[in-house]
Coordinates of C-alpha atoms in Angstrom, one line a residue:
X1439 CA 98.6 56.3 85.6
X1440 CA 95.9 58.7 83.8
X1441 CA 93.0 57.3 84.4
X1442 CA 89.8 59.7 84.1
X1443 CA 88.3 59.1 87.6
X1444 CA 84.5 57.8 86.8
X1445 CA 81.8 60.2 86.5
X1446 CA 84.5 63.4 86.6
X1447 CA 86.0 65.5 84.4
X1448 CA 88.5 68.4 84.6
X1449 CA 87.7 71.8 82.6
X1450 CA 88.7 75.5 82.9
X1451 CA 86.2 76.7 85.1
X1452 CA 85.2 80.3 84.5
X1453 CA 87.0 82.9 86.4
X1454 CA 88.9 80.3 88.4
X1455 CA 91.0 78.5 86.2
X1456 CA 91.6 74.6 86.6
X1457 CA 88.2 72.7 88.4
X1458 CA 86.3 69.6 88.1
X1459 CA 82.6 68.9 87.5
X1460 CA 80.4 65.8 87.3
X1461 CA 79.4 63.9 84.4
X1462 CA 76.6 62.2 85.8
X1463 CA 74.0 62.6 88.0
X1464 CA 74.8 62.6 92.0
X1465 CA 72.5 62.4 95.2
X1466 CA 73.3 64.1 98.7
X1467 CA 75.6 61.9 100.2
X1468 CA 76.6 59.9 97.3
X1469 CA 79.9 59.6 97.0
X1470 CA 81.9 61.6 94.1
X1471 CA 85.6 60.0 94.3
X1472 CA 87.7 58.8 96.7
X1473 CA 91.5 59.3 96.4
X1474 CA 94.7 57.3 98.6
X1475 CA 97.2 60.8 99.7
X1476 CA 100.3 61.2 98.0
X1477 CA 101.5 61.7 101.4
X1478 CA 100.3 62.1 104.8
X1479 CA 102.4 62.5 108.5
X1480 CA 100.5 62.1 111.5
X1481 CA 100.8 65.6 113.8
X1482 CA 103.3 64.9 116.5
X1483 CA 100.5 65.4 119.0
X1484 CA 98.5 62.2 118.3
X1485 CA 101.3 60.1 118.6
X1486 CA 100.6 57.1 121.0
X1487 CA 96.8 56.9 119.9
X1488 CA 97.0 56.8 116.1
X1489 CA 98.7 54.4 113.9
X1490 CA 101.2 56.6 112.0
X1491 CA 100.8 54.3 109.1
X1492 CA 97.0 53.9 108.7
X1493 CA 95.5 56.5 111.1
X1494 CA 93.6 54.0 112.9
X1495 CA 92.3 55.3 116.4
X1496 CA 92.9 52.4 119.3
X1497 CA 94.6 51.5 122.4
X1498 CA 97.1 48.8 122.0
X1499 CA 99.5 50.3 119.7
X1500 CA 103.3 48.7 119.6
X1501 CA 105.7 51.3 119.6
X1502 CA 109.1 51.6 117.0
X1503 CA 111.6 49.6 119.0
X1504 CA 114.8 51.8 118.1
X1505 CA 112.8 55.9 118.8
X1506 CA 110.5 54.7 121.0
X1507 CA 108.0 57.6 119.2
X1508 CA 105.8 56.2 116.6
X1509 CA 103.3 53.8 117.2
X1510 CA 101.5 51.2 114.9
X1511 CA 98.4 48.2 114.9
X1512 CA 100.9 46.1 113.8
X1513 CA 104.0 44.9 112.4
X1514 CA 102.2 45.1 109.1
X1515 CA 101.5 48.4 109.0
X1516 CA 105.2 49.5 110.6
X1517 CA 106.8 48.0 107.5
X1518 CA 104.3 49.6 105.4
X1519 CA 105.6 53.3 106.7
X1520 CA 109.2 52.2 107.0
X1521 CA 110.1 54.0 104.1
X1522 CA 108.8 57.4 105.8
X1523 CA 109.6 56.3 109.2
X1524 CA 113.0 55.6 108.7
X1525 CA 113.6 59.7 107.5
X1526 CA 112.8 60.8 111.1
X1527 CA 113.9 57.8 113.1
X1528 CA 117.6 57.8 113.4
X1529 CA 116.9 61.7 113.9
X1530 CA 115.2 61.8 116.3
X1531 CA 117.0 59.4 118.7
X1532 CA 120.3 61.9 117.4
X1533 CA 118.5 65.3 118.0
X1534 CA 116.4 64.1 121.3
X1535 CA 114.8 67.1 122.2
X1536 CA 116.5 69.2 119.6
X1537 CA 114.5 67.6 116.9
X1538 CA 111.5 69.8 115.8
X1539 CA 110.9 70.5 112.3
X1540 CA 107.4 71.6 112.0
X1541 CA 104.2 69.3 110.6
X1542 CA 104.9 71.1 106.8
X1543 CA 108.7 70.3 107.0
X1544 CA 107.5 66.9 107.6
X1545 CA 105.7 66.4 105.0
X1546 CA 107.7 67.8 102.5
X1547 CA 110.4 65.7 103.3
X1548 CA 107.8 62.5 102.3
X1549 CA 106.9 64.2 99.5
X1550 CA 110.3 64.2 98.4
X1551 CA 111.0 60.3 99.8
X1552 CA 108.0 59.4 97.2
X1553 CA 109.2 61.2 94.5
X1554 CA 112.4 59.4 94.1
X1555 CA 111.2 56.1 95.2
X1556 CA 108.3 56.9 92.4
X1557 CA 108.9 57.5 88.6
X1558 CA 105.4 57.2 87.6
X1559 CA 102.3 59.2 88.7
X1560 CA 100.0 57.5 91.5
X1561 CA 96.6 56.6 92.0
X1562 CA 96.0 60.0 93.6
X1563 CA 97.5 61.8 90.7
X1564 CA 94.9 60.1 88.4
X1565 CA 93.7 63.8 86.9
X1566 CA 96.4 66.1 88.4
X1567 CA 100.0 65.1 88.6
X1568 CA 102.2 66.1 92.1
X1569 CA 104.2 68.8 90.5
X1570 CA 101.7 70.9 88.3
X1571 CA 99.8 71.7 91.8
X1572 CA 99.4 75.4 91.7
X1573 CA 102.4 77.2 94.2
X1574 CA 101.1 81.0 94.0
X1575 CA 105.0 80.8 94.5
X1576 CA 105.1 84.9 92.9
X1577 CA 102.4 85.7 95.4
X1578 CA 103.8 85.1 98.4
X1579 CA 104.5 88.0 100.4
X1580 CA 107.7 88.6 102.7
X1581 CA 105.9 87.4 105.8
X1582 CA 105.6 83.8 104.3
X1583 CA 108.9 83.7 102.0
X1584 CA 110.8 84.3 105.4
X1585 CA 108.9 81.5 106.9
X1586 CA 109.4 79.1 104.1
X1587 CA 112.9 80.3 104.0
X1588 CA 112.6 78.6 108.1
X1589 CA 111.3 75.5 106.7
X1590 CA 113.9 74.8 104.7
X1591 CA 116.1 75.4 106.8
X1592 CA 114.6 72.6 109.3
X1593 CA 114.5 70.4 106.2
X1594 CA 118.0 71.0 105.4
X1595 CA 119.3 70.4 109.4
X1596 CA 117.0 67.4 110.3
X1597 CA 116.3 65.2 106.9
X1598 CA 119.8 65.9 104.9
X1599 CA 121.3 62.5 106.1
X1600 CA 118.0 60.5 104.3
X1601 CA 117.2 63.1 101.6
X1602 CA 119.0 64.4 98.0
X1603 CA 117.2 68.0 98.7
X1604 CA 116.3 70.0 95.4
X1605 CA 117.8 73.6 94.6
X1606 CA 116.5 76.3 96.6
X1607 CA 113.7 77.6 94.1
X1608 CA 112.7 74.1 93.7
X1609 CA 112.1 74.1 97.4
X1610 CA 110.3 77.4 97.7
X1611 CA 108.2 76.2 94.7
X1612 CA 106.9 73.1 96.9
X1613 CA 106.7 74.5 100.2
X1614 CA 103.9 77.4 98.5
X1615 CA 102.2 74.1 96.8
X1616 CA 102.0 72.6 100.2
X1617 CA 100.3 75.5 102.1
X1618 CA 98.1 76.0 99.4
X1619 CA 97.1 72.4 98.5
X1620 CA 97.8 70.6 102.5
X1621 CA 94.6 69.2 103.6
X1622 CA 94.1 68.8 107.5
X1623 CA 93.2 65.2 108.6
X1624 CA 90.9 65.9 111.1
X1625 CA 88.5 63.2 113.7
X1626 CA 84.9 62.8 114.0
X1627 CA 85.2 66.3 116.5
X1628 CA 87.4 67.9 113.7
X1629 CA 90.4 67.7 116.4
X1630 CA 93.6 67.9 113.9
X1631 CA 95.1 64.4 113.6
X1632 CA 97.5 65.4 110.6
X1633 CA 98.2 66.9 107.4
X1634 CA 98.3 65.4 103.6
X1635 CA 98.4 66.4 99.8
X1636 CA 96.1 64.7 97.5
X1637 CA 96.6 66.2 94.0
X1638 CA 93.1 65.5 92.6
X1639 CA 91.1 66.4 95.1
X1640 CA 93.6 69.8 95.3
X1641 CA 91.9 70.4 91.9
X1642 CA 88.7 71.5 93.4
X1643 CA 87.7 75.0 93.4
X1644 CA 86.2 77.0 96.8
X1645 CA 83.2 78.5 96.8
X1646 CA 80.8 79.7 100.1
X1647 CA 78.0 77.6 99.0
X1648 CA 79.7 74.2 98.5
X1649 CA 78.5 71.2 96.8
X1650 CA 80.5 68.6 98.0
X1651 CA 82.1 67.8 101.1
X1652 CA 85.8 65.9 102.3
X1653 CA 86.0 63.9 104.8
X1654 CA 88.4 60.9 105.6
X1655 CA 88.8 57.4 105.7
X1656 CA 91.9 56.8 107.9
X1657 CA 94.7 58.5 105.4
X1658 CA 91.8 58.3 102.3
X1659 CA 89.7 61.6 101.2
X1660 CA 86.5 60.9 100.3
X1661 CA 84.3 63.5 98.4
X1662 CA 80.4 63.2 98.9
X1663 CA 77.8 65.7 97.6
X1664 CA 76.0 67.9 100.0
X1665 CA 73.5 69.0 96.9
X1666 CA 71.9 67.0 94.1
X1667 CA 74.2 67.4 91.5
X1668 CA 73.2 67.4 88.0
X1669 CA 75.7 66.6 85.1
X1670 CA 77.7 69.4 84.5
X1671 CA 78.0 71.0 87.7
X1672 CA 81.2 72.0 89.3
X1673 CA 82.6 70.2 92.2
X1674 CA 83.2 73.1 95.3
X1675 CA 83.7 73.0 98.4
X1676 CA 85.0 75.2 101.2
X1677 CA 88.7 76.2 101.8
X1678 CA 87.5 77.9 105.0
X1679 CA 85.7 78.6 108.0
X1680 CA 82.0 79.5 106.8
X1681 CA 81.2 80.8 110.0
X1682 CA 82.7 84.5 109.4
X1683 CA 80.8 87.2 107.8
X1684 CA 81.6 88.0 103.9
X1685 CA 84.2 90.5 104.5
X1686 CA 86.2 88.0 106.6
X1687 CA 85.7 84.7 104.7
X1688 CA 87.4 87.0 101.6
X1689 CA 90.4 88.3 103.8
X1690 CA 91.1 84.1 104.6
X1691 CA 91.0 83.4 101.3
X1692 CA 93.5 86.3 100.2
X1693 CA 95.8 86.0 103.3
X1694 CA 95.9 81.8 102.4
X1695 CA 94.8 81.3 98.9
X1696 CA 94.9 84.7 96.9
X1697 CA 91.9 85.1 95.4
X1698 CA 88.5 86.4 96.4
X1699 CA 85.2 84.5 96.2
X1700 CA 82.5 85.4 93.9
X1701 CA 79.7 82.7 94.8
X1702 CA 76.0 84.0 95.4
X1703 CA 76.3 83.6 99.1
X1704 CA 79.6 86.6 98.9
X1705 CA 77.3 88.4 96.4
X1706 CA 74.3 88.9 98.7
X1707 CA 75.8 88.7 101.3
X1708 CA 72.2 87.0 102.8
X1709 CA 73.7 86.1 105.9
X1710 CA 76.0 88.6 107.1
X1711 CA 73.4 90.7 108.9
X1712 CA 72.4 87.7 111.5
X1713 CA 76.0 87.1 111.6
X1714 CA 77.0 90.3 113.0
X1715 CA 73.9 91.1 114.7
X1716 CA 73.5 93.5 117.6
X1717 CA 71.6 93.9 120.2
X1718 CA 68.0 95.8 119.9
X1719 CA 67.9 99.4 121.3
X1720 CA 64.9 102.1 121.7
X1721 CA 68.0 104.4 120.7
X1722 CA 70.0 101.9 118.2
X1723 CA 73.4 101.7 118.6
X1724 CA 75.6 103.9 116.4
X1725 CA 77.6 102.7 113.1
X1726 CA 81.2 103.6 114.9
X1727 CA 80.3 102.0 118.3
X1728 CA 79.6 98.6 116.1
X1729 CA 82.7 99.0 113.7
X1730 CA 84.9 99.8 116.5
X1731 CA 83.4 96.2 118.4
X1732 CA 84.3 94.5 115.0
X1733 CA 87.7 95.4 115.2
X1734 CA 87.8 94.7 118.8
X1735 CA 86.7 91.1 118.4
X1736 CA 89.0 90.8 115.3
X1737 CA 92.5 91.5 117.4
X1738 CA 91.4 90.0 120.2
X1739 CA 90.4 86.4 118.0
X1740 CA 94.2 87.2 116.8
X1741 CA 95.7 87.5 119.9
X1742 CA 93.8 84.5 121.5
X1743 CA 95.4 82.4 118.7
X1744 CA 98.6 83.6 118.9
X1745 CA 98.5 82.7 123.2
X1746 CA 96.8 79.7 122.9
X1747 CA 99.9 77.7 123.2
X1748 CA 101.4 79.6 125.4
X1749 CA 99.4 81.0 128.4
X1750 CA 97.6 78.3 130.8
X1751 CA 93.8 77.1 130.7
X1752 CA 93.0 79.5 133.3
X1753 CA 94.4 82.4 131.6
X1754 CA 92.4 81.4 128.8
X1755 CA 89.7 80.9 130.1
X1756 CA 89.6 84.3 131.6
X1757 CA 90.8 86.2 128.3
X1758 CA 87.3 84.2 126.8
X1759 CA 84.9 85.6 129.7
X1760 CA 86.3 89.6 129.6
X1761 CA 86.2 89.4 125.6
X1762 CA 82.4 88.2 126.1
X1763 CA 81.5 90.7 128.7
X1764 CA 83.2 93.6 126.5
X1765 CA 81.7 92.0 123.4
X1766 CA 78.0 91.7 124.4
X1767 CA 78.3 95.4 125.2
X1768 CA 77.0 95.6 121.6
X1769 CA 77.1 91.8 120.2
X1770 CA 74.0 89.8 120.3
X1771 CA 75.0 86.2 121.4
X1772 CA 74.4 84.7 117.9
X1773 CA 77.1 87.1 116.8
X1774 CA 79.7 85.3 115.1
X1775 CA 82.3 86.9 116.6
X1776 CA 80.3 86.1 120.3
X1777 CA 80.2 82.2 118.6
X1778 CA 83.8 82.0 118.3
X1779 CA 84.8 83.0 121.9
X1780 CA 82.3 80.9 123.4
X1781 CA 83.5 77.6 121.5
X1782 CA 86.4 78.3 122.5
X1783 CA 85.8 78.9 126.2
X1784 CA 83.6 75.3 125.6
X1785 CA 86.7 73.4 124.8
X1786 CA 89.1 75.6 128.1
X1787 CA 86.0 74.3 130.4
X1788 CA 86.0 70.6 129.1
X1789 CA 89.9 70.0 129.3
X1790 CA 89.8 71.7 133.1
X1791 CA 87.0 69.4 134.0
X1792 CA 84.1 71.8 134.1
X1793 CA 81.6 69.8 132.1
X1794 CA 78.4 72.0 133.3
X1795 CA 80.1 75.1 132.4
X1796 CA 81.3 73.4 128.9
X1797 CA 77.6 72.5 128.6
X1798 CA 76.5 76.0 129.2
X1799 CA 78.8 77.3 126.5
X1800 CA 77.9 74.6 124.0
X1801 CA 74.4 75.2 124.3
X1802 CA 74.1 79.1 123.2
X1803 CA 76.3 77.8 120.3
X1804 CA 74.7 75.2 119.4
X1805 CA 71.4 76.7 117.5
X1806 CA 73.0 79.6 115.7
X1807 CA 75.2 77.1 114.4
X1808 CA 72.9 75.2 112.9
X1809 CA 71.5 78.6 111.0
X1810 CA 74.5 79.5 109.9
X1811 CA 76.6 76.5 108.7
X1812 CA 75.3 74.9 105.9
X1813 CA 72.9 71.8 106.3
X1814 CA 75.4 68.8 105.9
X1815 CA 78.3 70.9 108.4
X1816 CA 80.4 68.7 110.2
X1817 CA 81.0 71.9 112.5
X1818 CA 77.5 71.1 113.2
X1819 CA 77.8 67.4 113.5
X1820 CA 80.8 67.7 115.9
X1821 CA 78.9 70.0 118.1
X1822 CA 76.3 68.1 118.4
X1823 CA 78.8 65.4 119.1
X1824 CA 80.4 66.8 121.6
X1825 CA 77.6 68.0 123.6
X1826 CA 76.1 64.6 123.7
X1827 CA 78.8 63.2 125.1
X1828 CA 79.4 66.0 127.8
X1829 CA 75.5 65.2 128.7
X1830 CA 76.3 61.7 128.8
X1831 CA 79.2 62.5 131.2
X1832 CA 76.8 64.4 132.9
X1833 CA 74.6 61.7 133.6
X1834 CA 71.5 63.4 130.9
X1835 CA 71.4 60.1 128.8
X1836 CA 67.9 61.3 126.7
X1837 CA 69.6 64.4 126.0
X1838 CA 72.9 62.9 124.9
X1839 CA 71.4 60.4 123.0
X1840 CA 69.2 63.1 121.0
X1841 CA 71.8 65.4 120.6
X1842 CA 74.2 62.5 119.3
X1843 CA 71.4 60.7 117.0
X1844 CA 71.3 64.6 115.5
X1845 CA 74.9 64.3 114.5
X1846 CA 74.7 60.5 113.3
X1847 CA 72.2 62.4 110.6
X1848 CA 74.9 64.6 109.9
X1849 CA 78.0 61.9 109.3
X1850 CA 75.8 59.6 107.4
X1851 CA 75.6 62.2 104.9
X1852 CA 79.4 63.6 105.0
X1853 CA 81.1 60.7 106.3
X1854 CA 78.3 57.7 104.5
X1855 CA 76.6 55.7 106.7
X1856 CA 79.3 53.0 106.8
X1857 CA 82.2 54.5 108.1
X1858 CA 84.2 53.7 111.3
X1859 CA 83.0 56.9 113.1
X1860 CA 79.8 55.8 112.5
X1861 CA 80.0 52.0 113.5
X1862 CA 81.4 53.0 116.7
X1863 CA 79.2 55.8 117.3
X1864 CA 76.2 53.3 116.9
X1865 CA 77.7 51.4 119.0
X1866 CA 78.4 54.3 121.6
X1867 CA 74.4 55.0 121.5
X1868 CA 73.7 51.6 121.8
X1869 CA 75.4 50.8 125.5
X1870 CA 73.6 54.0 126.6

């Protein structure tokens, strides 16, 4: 199947090699393309409150009768991901506790399942087949060859009974064409629900100032513009978090996709100064007191990712509060760096119970968030999403139902005003 996807074409982009850009004319929130994933596997977390097959969010889920693990709507939809299903079944009722590739193995070993099963190219390899996905294979540094090397190791030890594997370059090869081309599934709060490869969309070049958004349809990407788009435009988006100052957004996109970005936004760097911004002083604060704070917040963001999954809520909690008092030493609280510990301490204080205190946090977030992030954000739209539902919780229905109509204007842009998030959010307003 080559079918040129309507109103799209693929061309050499200048400076960044393979992209796509519109032939015809698009409005905000029109959508672009839609594409099915080659593959997809729900994360291991979810299980019980997704479908595995079609990522459907609900209660009454019937569970696989021989592992017990993976859940579906229906009978339907288990026979649909037999064929995936049935490489992690029998496993996982063998390993018990043992088994734990990670999320990547996972989906490699699909990726493989389909390849055999499939001799011809797909509906979501309508511009870009599976294999000519770029690897950055010769760029990977020895940090991430050794954990690749891990992968396939876990691929080899827990999908060998179900899968012919390929040679050991071959596996190298599609393990760097997964990290660099996996898009994250994520919910209407952007909480991770899985991982999938869709070669088209995988086409699409980053840039800081975006012009299209992806969000998704159960296990379907849909790409909507965020800009008027006239024919002959490029189609961007962003491979990262456009929260961080320029400096930071280019170190992502080495560490992750080697390259750095060259939009307007990295050129003027317009931003950066709010982002970092310090407090106000009759005697201002010196170059070297600020730097050193920079790096300061830097290791300590690190660290608090690395411990996340290991120390306990309270422990968290507390590493938050002593890197906020030693951070607004110097940070103003729309710092970016300030932002990230307090959205983090916002989600510590909601899983513990303390809504008011989650509330607190939310709300110096909230506003520099919506300066910062581009208009059509769903980092906005799920702030303002959560926070209307914490004020609903809290028994402030005016402000829960103005902070979630705020978000609603969001979605219907990124997500298009008929999608499920949308009907039940509606819906959710509407018995308030």
């Amino acid at each position: 199947m080559t079918d040129i996807i309507k109103g799209l074409e693929r061309f050499d982009s200048p400076g960044k090699g393979r992209g796509l850009r519109v032939t015809t004319a698009f409005k905000v929130g029109e959508l672009i393309f839609s594409s099915p994933a080659y593959s997809y596997v729900l994360s291991l977390k979810e299980r019980g409150g997704y479908c595995e097959f079609c990522f459907t969010r609900k209660k009454s889920l019937a569970r696989c009768g021989k592992c017990k693990k993976a859940f579906y709507c229906n009978v339907k939809c288990q026979k649909g991901d037999w064929a995936m299903h049935k490489l992690e079944c029998s496993a996982m009722i063998a390993f018990r506790e043992n088994w734990c590739p990670t999320e990547t193995t996972r989906l490699v070993a699909r990726i493989l399942a389909k390849k055999k099963a499939q001799k011809e190219r797909c509906v979501s390899e309508k511009i870009l087949p599976i294999g000519e996905m770029q690897s950055h294979v010769e760029d990977v540094d020895n940090e991430r060859r050794e954990m690749n090397e891990a992968e396939i190791a876990r691929l080899h030890r827990f999908y060998s009974k179900h899968l012919e594997l390929p040679d050991h370059k071959d596996l190298l090869t599609l393990f760097s064409q997964v990290t660099c081309n996996g898009f994250t599934i994520e919910d209407d709060e952007l909480s991770h629900m899985g991982t999938a490869v869709y070669p088209d969309v995988a086409l699409i070049n980053h840039s800081c100032l975006p012009s299209v958004i992806v969000t998704y349809n159960g296990t379907v990407a849909e790409v909507r513009a965020v800009k008027d788009m006239k024919p002959g435009d490029e189609v961007l988006i962003s491979y990262i978090d456009l929260l961080y100052p320029t400096d930071d957004r280019n170190n992502m996109l080495r560490e992750s996709y080697y390259f750095t970005c060259d939009c307007q936004e990295c050129k003027s760097r317009s931003k950066d100064k709010m982002k970092l911004k310090v407090h106000k002083r009759s005697d201002p604060i010196e170059p070297d007191v600020i730097n050193n704070m920079v790096r300061y917040a830097r290791k300590t963001i690190r660290e608090f990712r690395v411990l996340k999954n290991s120390k306990t809520p309270s422990e968290l909690l507390e590493m938050c509060e002593q890197s906020l008092e030693e951070m607004g030493t110097v940070f103003h609280d729309c710092n970016v760096y300030m932002l990230h510990m307090m959205y983090q301490a916002m989600g510590i204080c909601h899983y513990m119970g303390d809504l008011e205190s989650a509330v607190g946090y939310g709300e110096k977030v909230l506003k520099p968030y919506s300066q910062l992030y581009p208009t059509y954000s769903l980092n906005v739209s799920s702030m303002y999403l959560k926070l209307g539902r914490l004020y609903m919780a809290l028994d402030k229905p005016s402000m829960g139902l103005s902070a979630l109509k705020k978000a609603l204007a969001i979605m219907e842009v990124a997500h298009g005003k008929d999608h499920f998030y949308l009907t039940e959010l509606r819906k959710e307003m509407a018995q308030k």
